[in-house]
Coordinates of C-alpha atoms in Angstrom, one line a residue:
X89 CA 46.1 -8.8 38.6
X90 CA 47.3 -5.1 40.0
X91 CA 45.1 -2.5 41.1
X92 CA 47.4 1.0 40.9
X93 CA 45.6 4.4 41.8
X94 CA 46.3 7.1 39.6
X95 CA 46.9 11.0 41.2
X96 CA 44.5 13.2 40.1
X97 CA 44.1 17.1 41.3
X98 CA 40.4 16.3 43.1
X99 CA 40.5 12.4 43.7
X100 CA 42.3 8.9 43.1
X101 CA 40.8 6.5 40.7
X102 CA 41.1 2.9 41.0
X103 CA 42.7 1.9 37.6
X104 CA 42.4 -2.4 37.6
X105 CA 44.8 -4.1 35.2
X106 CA 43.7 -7.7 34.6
X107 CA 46.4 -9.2 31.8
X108 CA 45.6 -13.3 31.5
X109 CA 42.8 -15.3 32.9
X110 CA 43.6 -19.2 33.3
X111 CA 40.6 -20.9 31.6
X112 CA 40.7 -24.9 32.2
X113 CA 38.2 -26.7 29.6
X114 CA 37.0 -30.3 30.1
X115 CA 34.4 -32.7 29.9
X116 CA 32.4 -34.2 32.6
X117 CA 29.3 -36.1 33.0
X118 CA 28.3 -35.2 29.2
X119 CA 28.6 -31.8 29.1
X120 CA 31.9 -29.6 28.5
X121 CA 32.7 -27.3 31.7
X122 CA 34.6 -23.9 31.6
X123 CA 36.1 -23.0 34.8
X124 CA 37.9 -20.0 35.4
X125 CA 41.0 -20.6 37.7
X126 CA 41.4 -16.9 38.5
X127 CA 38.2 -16.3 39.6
X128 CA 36.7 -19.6 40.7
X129 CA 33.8 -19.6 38.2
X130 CA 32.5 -22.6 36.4
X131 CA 30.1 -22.2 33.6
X132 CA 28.9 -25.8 31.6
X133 CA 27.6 -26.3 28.3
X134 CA 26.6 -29.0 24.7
X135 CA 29.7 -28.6 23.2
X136 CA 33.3 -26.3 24.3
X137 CA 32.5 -23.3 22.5
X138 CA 29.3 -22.6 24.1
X139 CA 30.7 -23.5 27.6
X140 CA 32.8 -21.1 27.1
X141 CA 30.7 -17.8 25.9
X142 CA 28.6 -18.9 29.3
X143 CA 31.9 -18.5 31.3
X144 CA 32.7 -15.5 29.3
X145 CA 29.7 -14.0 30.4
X146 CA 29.8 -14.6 33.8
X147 CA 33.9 -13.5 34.6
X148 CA 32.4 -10.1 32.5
X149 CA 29.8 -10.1 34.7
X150 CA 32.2 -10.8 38.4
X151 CA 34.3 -7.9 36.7
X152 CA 32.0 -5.3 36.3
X153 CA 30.1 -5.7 39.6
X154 CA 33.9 -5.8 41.1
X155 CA 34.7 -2.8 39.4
X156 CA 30.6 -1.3 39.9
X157 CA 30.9 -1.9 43.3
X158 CA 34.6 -0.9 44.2
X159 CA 34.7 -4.3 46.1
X160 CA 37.9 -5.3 44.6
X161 CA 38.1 -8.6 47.0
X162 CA 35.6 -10.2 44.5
X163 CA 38.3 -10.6 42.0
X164 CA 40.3 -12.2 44.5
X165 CA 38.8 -15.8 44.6
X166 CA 41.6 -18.5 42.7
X167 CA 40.6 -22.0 42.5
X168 CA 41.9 -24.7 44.1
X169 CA 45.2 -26.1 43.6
X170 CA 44.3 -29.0 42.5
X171 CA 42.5 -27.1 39.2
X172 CA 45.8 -25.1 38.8
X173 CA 48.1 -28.5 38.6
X174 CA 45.3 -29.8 35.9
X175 CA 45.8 -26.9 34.0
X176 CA 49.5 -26.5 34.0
X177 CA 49.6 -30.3 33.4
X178 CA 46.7 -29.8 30.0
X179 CA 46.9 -29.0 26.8
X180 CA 47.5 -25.7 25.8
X181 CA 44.4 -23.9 23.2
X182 CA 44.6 -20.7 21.5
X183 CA 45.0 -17.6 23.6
X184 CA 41.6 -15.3 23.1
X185 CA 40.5 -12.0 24.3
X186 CA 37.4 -11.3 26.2
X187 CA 36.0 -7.3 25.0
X188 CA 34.7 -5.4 27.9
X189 CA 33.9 -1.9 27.6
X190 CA 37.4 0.0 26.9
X191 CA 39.4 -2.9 27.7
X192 CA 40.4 -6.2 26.8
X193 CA 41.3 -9.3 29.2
X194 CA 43.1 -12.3 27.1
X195 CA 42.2 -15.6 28.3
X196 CA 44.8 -18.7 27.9
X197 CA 42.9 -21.9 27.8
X198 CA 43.9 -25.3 28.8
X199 CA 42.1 -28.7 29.3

């Protein structure tokens, strides 16, 4: 993640790239969880897919009040290590892409 500021004649704008976020899918007391390693959020659901919107929904919505809010540091939240080794030691899904408005964030799932 890199936040640059671009020169303009009257102000700087923030400009936030976000390239990949590290999604780690698995299965836990009968229901599938979604966490998002970059961000620290978890969303659960039935079945993967629907996990998954849920967690889709809420990184959108930790972006945008990030970006909403200009407090930058709320993008700045990994999970623990311990997520990160199960997710480099997973299985490796599809890459995806998450729309938000005038952007895209890709999202490369493991579980």
């Amino acid at each position: 993640m890199e936040a640059a500021l671009m020169d303009q004649p009257s102000q700087q704008i923030p400009i936030l790239k976000i390239r990949v976020l590290h999604y780690l899918q698995s299965f836990a007391d009968d229901q599938y969880v979604g966490h998002c390693l970059d961000l620290d959020l978890v969303a659960t659901g039935p079945d993967a897919e629907t996990a998954s919107r849920r967690l889709d929904a809420i990184v959108k919505a930790q972006v945008e009040t990030a970006i909403g809010s200009g407090n930058y540091a709320l993008l700045n939240t990994p999970a623990p290590q311990g997520y990160w080794d199960r997710f480099l030691n997973g299985t490796k899904l599809p890459s995806r892409a998450i729309d938000f408005p005038g952007a895209k964030v890709g999202i490369l799932p493991a579980c």
